Coordinates of N, CA and C in Angstrom, one line a residue:
M1 N 7.8 18.5 -82.0 CA 7.5 18.0 -80.7 C 7.9 16.9 -80.5
T2 N 8.9 16.6 -79.2 CA 8.8 15.2 -78.8 C 7.9 14.9 -78.0
K3 N 7.4 13.8 -77.7 CA 6.9 12.7 -77.0 C 7.0 13.7 -75.6
R4 N 8.4 13.9 -75.2 CA 8.2 14.3 -73.7 C 7.9 15.7 -73.9
E5 N 8.6 16.1 -74.7 CA 7.6 17.5 -74.4 C 5.9 17.8 -74.6
A6 N 5.6 16.8 -75.4 CA 3.8 16.9 -75.3 C 3.6 16.7 -73.8
L7 N 4.3 15.7 -73.0 CA 3.3 15.6 -71.8 C 3.6 16.0 -70.8
I8 N 5.5 17.4 -71.1 CA 5.2 17.9 -70.1 C 4.5 18.9 -70.6
L9 N 4.3 19.4 -71.6 CA 3.0 20.9 -71.9 C 1.9 20.1 -71.0
T10 N 1.1 18.7 -71.4 CA -0.4 18.2 -71.5 C 0.1 18.6 -69.6
L11 N 0.8 18.4 -69.1 CA 1.1 18.1 -67.6 C 0.7 19.1 -66.9
A12 N 1.4 19.9 -67.6 CA 1.6 21.4 -67.1 C 0.5 22.5 -67.1
G13 N -0.1 21.9 -68.7 CA -1.9 22.9 -68.4 C -2.6 22.5 -67.4
S14 N -2.2 20.7 -67.0 CA -3.4 20.5 -66.2 C -2.9 20.8 -64.5
L15 N -1.9 20.7 -64.4 CA -1.4 21.6 -63.4 C -1.9 23.1 -63.2
A16 N -2.3 23.2 -63.9 CA -2.2 25.2 -64.4 C -3.8 25.6 -63.8
T17 N -4.3 24.3 -64.2 CA -5.7 24.8 -64.4 C -5.9 24.8 -62.4
S18 N -5.6 24.3 -62.0 CA -5.5 24.9 -60.4 C -5.9 26.1 -60.3
G19 N -5.4 27.0 -60.9 CA -5.5 28.5 -60.3 C -4.3 28.6 -59.5
I20 N -3.4 28.1 -58.7 CA -2.0 28.4 -58.0 C -1.3 28.2 -58.3
G21 N -0.3 29.8 -58.5 CA 0.9 29.5 -59.1 C 0.6 30.2 -60.3
R22 N 2.3 30.1 -60.9 CA 2.6 30.2 -62.7 C 2.5 29.5 -63.2
Y23 N 2.1 29.7 -64.5 CA 2.4 28.7 -65.4 C 4.0 28.3 -65.4
E24 N 4.7 28.3 -65.3 CA 6.3 28.6 -65.7 C 6.6 27.5 -64.1
E25 N 5.8 28.1 -62.9 CA 6.6 26.9 -62.0 C 5.5 25.6 -62.6
H26 N 4.6 25.3 -62.8 CA 3.8 24.3 -63.6 C 5.0 23.8 -64.2
Y27 N 5.2 24.2 -65.5 CA 5.5 23.8 -66.1 C 7.1 22.9 -65.5
A28 N 7.9 23.6 -64.9 CA 8.7 23.1 -64.1 C 8.9 22.3 -63.7
R29 N 8.2 22.1 -62.6 CA 7.7 21.1 -62.1 C 7.3 19.8 -62.7
A30 N 6.5 19.8 -63.9 CA 6.0 19.0 -64.8 C 7.2 18.3 -65.6
E31 N 8.7 19.2 -65.9 CA 9.5 18.8 -66.2 C 10.4 17.9 -65.6
R32 N 10.3 18.2 -64.4 CA 11.0 17.4 -63.0 C 10.3 15.8 -63.1
L33 N 8.8 16.0 -62.9 CA 8.1 14.7 -62.5 C 8.9 13.7 -63.8
V34 N 8.7 14.7 -65.1 CA 8.6 13.7 -66.5 C 10.1 13.3 -66.2
D35 N 11.3 14.1 -66.0 CA 12.5 13.2 -66.0 C 12.8 12.6 -64.8
E36 N 12.4 12.0 -64.1 CA 12.1 11.3 -62.4 C 11.5 10.0 -63.6
V37 N 10.3 9.9 -63.7 CA 9.8 9.0 -64.3 C 10.7 7.8 -65.3
L38 N 10.8 8.9 -66.5 CA 12.1 8.5 -67.1 C 13.6 7.9 -67.4
A39 N 13.8 8.7 -65.9 CA 15.1 8.7 -65.4 C 14.8 6.5 -64.7
E40 N 13.5 6.2 -63.7 CA 13.2 5.4 -63.2 C 13.3 3.9 -64.2
G41 N 12.2 4.7 -65.4 CA 12.2 3.5 -66.2 C 13.3 3.0 -67.4
A42 N 14.4 4.2 -67.1 CA 15.7 4.0 -67.9 C 16.2 3.0 -66.8
H43 N 16.1 3.2 -65.6 CA 17.3 2.3 -64.5 C 16.6 1.1 -64.6
E44 N 15.1 0.6 -64.4 CA 14.6 -0.8 -64.6 C 15.1 -1.4 -66.0
L45 N 14.7 -0.9 -67.3 CA 15.2 -1.2 -68.6 C 17.0 -1.9 -68.3
A46 N 17.7 -1.4 -67.4 CA 18.8 -1.7 -67.7 C 19.6 -2.9 -66.8
E47 N 18.0 -2.7 -65.4 CA 18.1 -4.1 -64.8 C 17.8 -5.3 -65.4
E48 N 16.9 -5.1 -65.9 CA 16.3 -6.2 -66.8 C 17.4 -6.8 -67.7
G49 N 18.2 -6.1 -68.3 CA 19.0 -6.0 -69.6 C 20.0 -6.9 -68.8
R50 N 20.4 -6.2 -68.0 CA 21.6 -7.4 -67.2 C 21.4 -8.8 -67.2
K51 N 20.4 -8.5 -66.4 CA 19.9 -10.6 -65.9 C 19.9 -10.8 -67.0
F52 N 19.2 -10.3 -68.7 CA 19.4 -10.8 -69.8 C 20.3 -11.4 -70.0
V53 N 21.3 -10.3 -70.3 CA 22.7 -10.7 -71.3 C 23.4 -10.9 -70.2
G54 N 23.6 -11.4 -69.1 CA 24.3 -12.2 -68.2 C 25.4 -11.6 -67.9
P55 N 26.9 -12.3 -67.4 CA 27.9 -11.4 -67.1 C 28.4 -11.3 -68.3
R56 N 29.4 -10.2 -68.7 CA 29.9 -9.5 -69.0 C 30.8 -10.6 -70.4
A57 N 31.4 -11.8 -69.4 CA 32.3 -12.5 -70.5 C 32.7 -13.7 -69.3
Y58 N 32.9 -15.2 -69.9 CA 32.8 -16.1 -69.4 C 34.4 -16.7 -69.9
L59 N 34.9 -17.4 -69.3 CA 36.2 -18.0 -69.5 C 36.1 -19.0 -70.4
G60 N 37.1 -18.8 -71.8 CA 37.2 -19.5 -72.9 C 35.8 -19.5 -73.2
E61 N 35.4 -18.1 -73.1 CA 34.4 -18.0 -74.3 C 35.2 -17.6 -75.6
P62 N 34.8 -17.6 -76.8 CA 35.1 -17.2 -78.2 C 34.8 -15.0 -78.3
D63 N 36.4 -15.2 -78.7 CA 36.6 -13.7 -78.9 C 35.2 -12.8 -79.3
H64 N 34.3 -13.7 -80.1 CA 33.3 -12.6 -81.0 C 32.4 -12.9 -80.2
V65 N 31.8 -13.8 -79.1 CA 31.2 -13.7 -78.4 C 31.3 -12.8 -77.2
T66 N 32.3 -12.9 -76.8 CA 32.8 -11.7 -75.3 C 32.9 -9.8 -76.2
R67 N 32.9 -10.0 -77.4 CA 32.8 -8.9 -77.7 C 31.2 -8.3 -78.1
Y68 N 30.3 -9.0 -78.6 CA 29.2 -9.2 -78.8 C 28.4 -8.8 -77.5
V69 N 28.6 -9.7 -76.6 CA 28.4 -9.5 -74.9 C 28.8 -8.1 -74.2
A70 N 29.9 -7.9 -74.4 CA 30.1 -6.8 -74.2 C 29.6 -5.3 -75.1
G71 N 29.4 -5.4 -76.0 CA 28.5 -4.4 -76.0 C 27.4 -4.2 -75.8
W72 N 26.9 -5.2 -75.6 CA 25.1 -5.1 -75.2 C 25.7 -4.5 -73.7
H73 N 26.4 -4.7 -72.8 CA 26.8 -4.3 -71.5 C 27.4 -3.0 -71.8
D74 N 28.1 -2.5 -73.0 CA 28.3 -0.8 -73.5 C 26.8 0.3 -73.2
A75 N 25.8 -0.7 -73.9 CA 24.6 0.1 -74.2 C 24.0 -0.2 -73.3
L76 N 24.2 -0.8 -72.3 CA 23.5 -0.9 -70.9 C 23.6 0.7 -69.9
N77 N 25.0 0.4 -70.5 CA 25.4 1.7 -69.2 C 25.2 2.9 -70.1
R78 N 25.3 3.0 -71.2 CA 25.0 4.4 -71.5 C 23.6 4.5 -70.9
I79 N 22.3 3.7 -71.2 CA 20.9 3.9 -70.3 C 21.1 4.6 -69.0
D80 N 22.3 3.6 -68.5 CA 22.3 3.6 -67.0 C 23.1 3.4 -66.3
P81 N 24.3 4.0 -65.8 CA 25.9 4.2 -66.0 C 25.7 3.4 -64.3
E82 N 24.7 3.5 -62.8 CA 24.3 3.3 -62.2 C 23.7 1.8 -61.6
V83 N 23.8 1.3 -62.7 CA 23.4 -0.5 -62.7 C 24.8 -1.2 -63.3
S84 N 25.1 -2.0 -62.3 CA 26.5 -2.1 -62.2 C 25.9 -3.7 -62.9
S85 N 27.0 -4.6 -63.5 CA 27.3 -5.9 -63.8 C 26.8 -7.0 -63.1

């Protein structure tokens, strides 16, 4: 079981203690909430990464440095493609 799944099960169990609604509805709601929180965290991580890494390339920069920085930008794009350079 992943940490994400454990968190969803715990949250769904807590929601189910209200006695209102079906467990499947609580599980679906917990899943949506956890995914939204994870997505927001990924967005913030990508934004901070872009600030740290800086521009994708500078004029006159050696090729190996340009490739290295471009690799970091590509990795950040995989985390959150909405964060622009």
